[in-house]
Short mmCIF file of C-alpha atoms in Angstrom, two decimals:
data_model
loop_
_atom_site.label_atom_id
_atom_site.label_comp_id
_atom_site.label_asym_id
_atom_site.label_seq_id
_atom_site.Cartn_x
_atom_site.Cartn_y
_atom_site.Cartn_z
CA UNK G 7 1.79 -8.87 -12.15
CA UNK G 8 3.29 -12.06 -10.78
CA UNK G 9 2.70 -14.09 -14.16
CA UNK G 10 5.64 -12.09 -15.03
CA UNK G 11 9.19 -12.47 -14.88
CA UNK G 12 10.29 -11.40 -11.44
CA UNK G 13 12.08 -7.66 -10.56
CA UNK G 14 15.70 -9.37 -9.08
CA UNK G 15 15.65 -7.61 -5.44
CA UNK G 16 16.73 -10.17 -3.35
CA UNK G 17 15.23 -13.43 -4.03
CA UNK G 18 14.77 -15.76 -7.24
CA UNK G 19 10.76 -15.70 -8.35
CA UNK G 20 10.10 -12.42 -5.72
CA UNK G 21 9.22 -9.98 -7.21
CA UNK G 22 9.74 -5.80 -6.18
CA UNK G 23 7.26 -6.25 -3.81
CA UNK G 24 8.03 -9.61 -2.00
CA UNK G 25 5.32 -11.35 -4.28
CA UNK G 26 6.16 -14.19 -5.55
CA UNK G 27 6.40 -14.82 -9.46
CA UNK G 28 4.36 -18.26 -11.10
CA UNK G 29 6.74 -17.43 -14.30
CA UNK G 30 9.76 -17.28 -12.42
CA UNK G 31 9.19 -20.16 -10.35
CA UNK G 32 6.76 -22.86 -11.56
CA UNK G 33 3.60 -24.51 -10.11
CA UNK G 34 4.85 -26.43 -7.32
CA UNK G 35 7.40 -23.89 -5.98
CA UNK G 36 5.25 -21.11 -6.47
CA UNK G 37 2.53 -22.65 -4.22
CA UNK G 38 5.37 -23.05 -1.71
CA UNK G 39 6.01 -19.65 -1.73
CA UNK G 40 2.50 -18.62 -1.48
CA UNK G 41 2.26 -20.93 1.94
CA UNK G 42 5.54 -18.24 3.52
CA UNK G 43 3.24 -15.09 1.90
CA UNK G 44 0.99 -12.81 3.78
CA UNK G 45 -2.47 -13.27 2.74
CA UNK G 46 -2.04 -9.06 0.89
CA UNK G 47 0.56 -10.48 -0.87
CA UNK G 48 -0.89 -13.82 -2.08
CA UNK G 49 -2.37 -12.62 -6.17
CA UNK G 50 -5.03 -15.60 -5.88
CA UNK G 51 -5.81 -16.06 -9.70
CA UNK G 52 -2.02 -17.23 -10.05
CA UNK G 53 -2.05 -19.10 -7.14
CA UNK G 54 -5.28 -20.82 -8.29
CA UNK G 55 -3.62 -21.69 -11.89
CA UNK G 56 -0.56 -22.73 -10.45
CA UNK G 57 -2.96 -25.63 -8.83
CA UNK G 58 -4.69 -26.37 -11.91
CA UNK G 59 -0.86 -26.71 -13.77
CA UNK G 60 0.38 -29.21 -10.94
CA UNK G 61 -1.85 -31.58 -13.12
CA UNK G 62 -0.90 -30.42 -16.50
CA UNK G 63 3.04 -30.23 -16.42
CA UNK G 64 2.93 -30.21 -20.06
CA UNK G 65 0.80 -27.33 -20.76
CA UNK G 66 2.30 -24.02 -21.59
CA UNK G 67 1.28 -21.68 -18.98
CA UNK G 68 1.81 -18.17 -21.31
CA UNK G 69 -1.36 -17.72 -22.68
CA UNK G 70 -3.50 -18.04 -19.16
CA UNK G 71 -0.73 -15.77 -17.70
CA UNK G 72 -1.41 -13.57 -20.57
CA UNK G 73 -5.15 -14.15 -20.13
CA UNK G 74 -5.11 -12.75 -16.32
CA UNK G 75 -3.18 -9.66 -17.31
CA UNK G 76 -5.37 -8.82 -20.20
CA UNK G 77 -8.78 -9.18 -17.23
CA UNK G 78 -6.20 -7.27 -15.21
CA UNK G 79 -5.94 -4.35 -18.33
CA UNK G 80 -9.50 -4.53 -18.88
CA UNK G 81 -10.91 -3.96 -15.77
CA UNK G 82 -8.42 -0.94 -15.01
CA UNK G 83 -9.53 0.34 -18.51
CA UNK G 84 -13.38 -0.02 -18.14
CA UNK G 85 -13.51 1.17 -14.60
CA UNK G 86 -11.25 4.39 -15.16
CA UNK G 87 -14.12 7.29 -15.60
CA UNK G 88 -15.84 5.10 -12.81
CA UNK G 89 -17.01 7.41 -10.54
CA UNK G 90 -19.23 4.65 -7.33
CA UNK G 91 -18.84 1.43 -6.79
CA UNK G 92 -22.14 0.78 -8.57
CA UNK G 93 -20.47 1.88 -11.99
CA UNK G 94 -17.25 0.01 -11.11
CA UNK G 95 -19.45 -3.06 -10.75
CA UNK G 96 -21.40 -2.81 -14.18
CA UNK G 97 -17.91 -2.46 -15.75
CA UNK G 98 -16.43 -5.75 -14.10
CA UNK G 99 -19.68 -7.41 -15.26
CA UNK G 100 -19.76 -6.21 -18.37
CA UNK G 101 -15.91 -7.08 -18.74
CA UNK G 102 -16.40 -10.42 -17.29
CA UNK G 103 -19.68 -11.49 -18.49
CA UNK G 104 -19.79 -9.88 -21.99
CA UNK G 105 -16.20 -9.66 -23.33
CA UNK G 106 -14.67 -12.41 -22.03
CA UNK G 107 -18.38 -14.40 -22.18
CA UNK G 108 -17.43 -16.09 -18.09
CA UNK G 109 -20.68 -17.29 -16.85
CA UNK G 110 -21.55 -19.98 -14.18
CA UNK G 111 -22.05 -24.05 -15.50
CA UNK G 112 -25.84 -24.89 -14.06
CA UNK G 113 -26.35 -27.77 -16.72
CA UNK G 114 -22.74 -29.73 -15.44
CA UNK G 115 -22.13 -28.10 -12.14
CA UNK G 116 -20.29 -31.10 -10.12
CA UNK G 117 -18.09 -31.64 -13.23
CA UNK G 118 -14.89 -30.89 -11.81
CA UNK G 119 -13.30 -28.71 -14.92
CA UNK G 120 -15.62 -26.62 -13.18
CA UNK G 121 -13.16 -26.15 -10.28
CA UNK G 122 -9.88 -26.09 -12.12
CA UNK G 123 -8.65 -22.54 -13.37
CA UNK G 124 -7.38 -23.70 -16.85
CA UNK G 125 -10.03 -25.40 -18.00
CA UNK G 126 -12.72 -22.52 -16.59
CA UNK G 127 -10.29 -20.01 -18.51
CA UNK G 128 -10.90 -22.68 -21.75
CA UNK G 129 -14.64 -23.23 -21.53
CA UNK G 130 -15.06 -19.74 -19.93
CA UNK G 131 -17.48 -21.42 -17.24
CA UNK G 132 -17.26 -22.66 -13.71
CA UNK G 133 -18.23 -22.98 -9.88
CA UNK G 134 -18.98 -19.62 -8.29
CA UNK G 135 -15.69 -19.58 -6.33
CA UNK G 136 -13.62 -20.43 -9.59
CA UNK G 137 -15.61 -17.27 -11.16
CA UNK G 138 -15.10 -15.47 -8.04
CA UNK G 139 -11.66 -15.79 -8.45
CA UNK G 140 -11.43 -14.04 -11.36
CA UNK G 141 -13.61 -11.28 -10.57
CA UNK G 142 -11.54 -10.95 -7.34
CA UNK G 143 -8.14 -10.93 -9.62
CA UNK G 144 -10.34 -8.25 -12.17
CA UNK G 145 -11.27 -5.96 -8.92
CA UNK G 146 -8.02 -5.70 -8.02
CA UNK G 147 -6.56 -5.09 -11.45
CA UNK G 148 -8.00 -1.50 -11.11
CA UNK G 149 -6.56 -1.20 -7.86
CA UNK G 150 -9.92 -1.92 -6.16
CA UNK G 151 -11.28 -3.44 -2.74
CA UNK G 152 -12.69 -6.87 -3.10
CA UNK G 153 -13.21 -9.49 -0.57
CA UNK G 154 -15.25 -13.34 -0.22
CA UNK G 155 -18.17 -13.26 1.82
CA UNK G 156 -19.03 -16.37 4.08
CA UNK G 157 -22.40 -16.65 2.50
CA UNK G 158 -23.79 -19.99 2.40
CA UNK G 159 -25.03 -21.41 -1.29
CA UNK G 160 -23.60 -19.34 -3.79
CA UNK G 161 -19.88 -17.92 -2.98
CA UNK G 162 -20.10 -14.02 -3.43
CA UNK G 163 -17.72 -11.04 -2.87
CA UNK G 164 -18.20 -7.66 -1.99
CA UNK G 165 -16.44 -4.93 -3.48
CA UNK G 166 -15.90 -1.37 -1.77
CA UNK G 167 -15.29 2.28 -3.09
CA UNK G 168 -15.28 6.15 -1.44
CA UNK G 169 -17.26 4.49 1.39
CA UNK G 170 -20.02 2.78 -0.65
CA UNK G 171 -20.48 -1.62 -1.00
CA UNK G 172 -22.25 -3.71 -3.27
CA UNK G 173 -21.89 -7.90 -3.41
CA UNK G 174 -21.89 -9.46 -6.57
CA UNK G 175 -22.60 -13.34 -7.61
CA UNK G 176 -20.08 -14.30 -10.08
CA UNK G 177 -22.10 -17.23 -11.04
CA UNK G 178 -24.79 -15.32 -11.98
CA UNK G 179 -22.64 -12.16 -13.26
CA UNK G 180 -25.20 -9.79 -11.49
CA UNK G 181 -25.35 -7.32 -8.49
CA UNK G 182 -27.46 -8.80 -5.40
CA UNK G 183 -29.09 -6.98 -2.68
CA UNK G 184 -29.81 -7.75 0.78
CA UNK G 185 -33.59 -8.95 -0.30
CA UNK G 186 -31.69 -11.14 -3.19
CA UNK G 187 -29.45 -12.65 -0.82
CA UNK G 188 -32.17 -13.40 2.03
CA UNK G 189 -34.44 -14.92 -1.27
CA UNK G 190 -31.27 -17.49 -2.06
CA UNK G 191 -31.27 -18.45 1.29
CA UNK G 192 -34.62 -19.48 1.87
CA UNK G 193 -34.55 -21.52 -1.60
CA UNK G 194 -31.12 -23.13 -1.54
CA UNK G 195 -30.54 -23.66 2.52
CA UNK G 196 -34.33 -23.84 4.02
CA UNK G 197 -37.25 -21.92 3.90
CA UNK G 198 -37.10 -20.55 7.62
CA UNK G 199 -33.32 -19.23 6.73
CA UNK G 200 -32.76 -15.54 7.93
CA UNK G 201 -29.18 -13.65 7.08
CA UNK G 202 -27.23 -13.49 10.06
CA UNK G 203 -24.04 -11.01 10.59
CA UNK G 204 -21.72 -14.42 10.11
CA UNK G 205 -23.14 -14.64 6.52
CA UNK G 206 -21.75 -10.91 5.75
CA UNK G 207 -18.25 -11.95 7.07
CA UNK G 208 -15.19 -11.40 4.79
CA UNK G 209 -13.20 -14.67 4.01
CA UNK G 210 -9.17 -14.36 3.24
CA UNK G 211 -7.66 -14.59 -0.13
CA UNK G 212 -6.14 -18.41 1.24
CA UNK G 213 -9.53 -19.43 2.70
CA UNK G 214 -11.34 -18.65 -0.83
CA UNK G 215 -8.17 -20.12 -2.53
CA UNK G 216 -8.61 -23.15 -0.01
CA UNK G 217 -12.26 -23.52 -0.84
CA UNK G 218 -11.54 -23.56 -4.23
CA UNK G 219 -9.42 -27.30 -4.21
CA UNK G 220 -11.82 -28.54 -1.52
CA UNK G 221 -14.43 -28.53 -3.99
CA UNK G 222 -12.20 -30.72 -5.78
CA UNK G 223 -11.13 -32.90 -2.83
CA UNK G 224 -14.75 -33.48 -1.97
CA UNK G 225 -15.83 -34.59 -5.42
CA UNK G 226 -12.43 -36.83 -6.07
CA UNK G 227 -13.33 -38.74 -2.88
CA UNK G 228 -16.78 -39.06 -3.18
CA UNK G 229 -15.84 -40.69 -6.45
CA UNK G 230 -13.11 -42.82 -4.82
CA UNK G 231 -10.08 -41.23 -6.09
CA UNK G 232 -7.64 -41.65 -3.19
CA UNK G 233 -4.63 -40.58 -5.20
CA UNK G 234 -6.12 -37.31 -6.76
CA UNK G 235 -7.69 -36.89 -3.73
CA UNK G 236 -4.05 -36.80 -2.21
CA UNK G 237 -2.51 -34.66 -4.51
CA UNK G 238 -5.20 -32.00 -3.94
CA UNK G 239 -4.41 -32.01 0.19
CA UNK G 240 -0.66 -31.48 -0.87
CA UNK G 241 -1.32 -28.29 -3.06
CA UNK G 242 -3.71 -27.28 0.25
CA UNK G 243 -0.64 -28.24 2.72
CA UNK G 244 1.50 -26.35 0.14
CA UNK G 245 -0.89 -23.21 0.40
CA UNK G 246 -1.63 -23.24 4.17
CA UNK G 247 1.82 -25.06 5.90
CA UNK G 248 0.36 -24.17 9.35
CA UNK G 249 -3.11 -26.38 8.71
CA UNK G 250 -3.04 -29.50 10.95
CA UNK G 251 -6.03 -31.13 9.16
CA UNK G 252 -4.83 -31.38 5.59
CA UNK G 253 -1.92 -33.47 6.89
CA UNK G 254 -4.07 -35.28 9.41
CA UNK G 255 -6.34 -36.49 6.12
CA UNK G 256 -3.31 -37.18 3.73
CA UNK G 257 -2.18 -39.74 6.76
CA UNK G 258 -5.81 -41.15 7.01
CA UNK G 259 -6.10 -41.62 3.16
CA UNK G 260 -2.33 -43.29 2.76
CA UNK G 261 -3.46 -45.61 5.85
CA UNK G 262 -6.27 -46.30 4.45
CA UNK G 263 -4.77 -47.27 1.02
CA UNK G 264 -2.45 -49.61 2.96
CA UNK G 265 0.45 -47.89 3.11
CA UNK G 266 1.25 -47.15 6.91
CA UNK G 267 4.91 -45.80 6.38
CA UNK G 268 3.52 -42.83 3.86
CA UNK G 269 0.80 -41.76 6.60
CA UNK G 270 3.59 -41.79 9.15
CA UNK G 271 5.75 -39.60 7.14
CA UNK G 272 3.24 -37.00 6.63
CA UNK G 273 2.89 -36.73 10.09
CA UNK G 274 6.47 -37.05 10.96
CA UNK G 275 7.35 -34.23 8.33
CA UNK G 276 4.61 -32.10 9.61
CA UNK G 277 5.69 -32.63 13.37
CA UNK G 278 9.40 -31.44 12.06
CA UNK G 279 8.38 -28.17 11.31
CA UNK G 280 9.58 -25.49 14.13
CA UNK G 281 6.20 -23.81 13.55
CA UNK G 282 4.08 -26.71 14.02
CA UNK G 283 0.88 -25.42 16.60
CA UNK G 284 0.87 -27.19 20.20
CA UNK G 285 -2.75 -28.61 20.47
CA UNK G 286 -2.09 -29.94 16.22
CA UNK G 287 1.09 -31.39 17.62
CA UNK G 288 -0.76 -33.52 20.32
CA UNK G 289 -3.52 -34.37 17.80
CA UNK G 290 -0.79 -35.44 15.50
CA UNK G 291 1.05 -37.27 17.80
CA UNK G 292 -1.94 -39.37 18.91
CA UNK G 293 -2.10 -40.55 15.07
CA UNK G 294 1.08 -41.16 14.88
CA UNK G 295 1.01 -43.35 17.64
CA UNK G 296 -1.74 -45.59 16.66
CA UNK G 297 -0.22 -45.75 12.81
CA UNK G 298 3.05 -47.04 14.15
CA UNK G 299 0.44 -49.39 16.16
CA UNK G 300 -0.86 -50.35 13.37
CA UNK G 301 2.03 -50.86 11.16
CA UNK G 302 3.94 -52.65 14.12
CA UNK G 303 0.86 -55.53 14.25
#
C-alpha cells in the first residue's frame, strides 16, 4: 500500500510499482506526484487524505494510514470464499457498514467534515463520494473491479466479478437495482427523469477524486471563503496539472480579492508549462491580457 514506506527502485516516495508513497513523501508532494500518475496508478483513498492533511499539518497521519490498510485487510479477508459479485458486495457492506459503522450524514449533509477524509474516518460519516471513496479503496483491497458511475443525485460505483455487475450506494450502504436507481431519479432530479446510457458511464479515479474537493470548493464559496476556496483549486491544480479551469478560477478569485499580480502569476505559471493545451493557452492568454489591463489602470 502507498501509506507505506516506499520499495527504493528508482525514485524517493515511488514505490515498486511507480506508485507514489503519502508516507514517504507528505501531503503536498504526494498530490504532486499523483498529478504525473496514470489514473491505474493513482490509490484514491491516499490521495483523498493527503487533501484533507494539507489543512491539518499537525496531525499525525499513522493511524488513518493504518486505518486504510486495515479496510484494505478486511475486505481481502471477508471477500476470500466469495464466490459472485453479489457475495463480494454483502461482504464490503457488511465490512463497511457494520464493522467499521461508515454510514452517510442525512441530518448535517452540507457540513463540510462531510467532504474531508480525516474527519469522515473520525465521525465514520460523510457525502456519498467521501464514502465512495472508501468503498472504492475496500474493492480494490481484495484485488477487485470497482469504478464511479456518472449518476446524477447520489454518487454510486459499480463493482464487477467473473462477468457479473452490481452498483452500490455508499451513502446508503446497500445494493441498488436498475428500478432503485430509476426511483432516485424521479424523486431527487424530477419526476419525468428516465436513466439514460450517460448515467451508467464509468468516471476515473481523478474525476471522483476531483469531485470530491469540488464539493468543498462549492460550499467554501458559497459561504464566502475566498482563501479556502483557493487552497482547494491548488490541491485540484495539484491533482489534474493539465486542467485549464482550476487555474482560470484561482486567477478570477485572486482578482477578485484585489490582488492582480497573484491572478497573473497563476496564469503565467500555468502558461510556462511545456504541456499546457493550445485552445487553454488562448483562453488563458485572453485573461491574462485583460488582468495586466486591469492592473496597468
Amino acid at each position: 500500500m502507498s501509506g507505506t514506506a516506499p520499495v527504493e527502485n528508482g525514485g524517493v516516495g515511488v514505490s515498486q510499482d511507480r506508485r507514489p508513497s503519502l508516507a514517504a513523501l507528505g501531503p503536498r508532494r504526494y498530490l504532486q506526484a499523483v498529478g504525473e500518475v496514470q489514473d491505474e496508478r493513482l490509490e484514491i483513498a491516499y490521495a483523498a487524505l493527503a487533501c484533507s492533511a494539507l489543512d491539518r499539518p499537525d496531525r499525525d497521519l499513522a493511524p488513518y494510514l493504518g486505518h486504510l490498510e486495515e479496510l484494505a485487510a478486511s475486505a481481502a479477508a471477508a471477500t476470500s470464499a466469495a464466490a459472485s459479485v453479489e457475495m463480494q458486495a454483502q461482504a464490503i457492506l457488511e465490512v463497511l457498514g457494520k464493522t467499521y459503522g461508515y454510514r452517510g450524514d442525512d441530518e448535517t449533509y452540507d457540513d463540510l467534515r462531510n467532504a474531508d477524509l480525516i474527519e469522515v474516518i473520525d465521525r465514520r460519516q460523510g457525502l456519498p463520494v467521501a464514502l465512495g471513496i472508501l468503498y472504492m479503496h475496500a474493492v480494490a483491497g481484495y484485488g477487485g473491479r470497482v469504478t464511479g458511475l456518472a449518476f446524477p443525485a447520489h454518487f454510486c460505483i459499480r463493482i464487477e466479478a467473473r462477468g457479473q455487475r452490481l452498483i452500490l450506494d455508499p451513502f446508503e450502504g446497500a445494493i441498488v437495482t436498475a428500478r432503485d436507481l430509476r426511483q432516485r431519479l424521479k424523486e431527487r432530479v424530477h419526476g419525468d427523469a428516465e436513466i439514460v446510457p450517460a448515467h451508467h458511464q464509468p468516471v476515473g479515479v481523478r474525476e471522483v477524486l476531483l469531485r470530491l474537493q469540488n464539493n468543498i470548493r462549492v460550499r467554501t464559496l458559497r459561504a464566502g471563503r475566498l482563501d479556502r476556496a483557493l487552497a482547494v483549486l491548488e490541491r485540484m491544480a495539484m491533482i489534474a496539472p493539465d486542467r485549464p479551469d482550476f487555474r482560470r478560477e484561482m486567477a478570477l478569485i485572486h482578482a477578485r480579492k484585489g490582488d492582480v499580480a497573484a491572478a497573473i502569476r497563476v496564469i503565467e505559471d500555468f502558461l510556462a508549462q511545456p504541456r499546457a493545451r493550445e485552445r487553454a493557452v488562448r483562453d488563458l492568454e485572453d485573461l491574462l491580457a485583460r488582468l495586466k489591463t486591469s492592473a496597468a489602470t
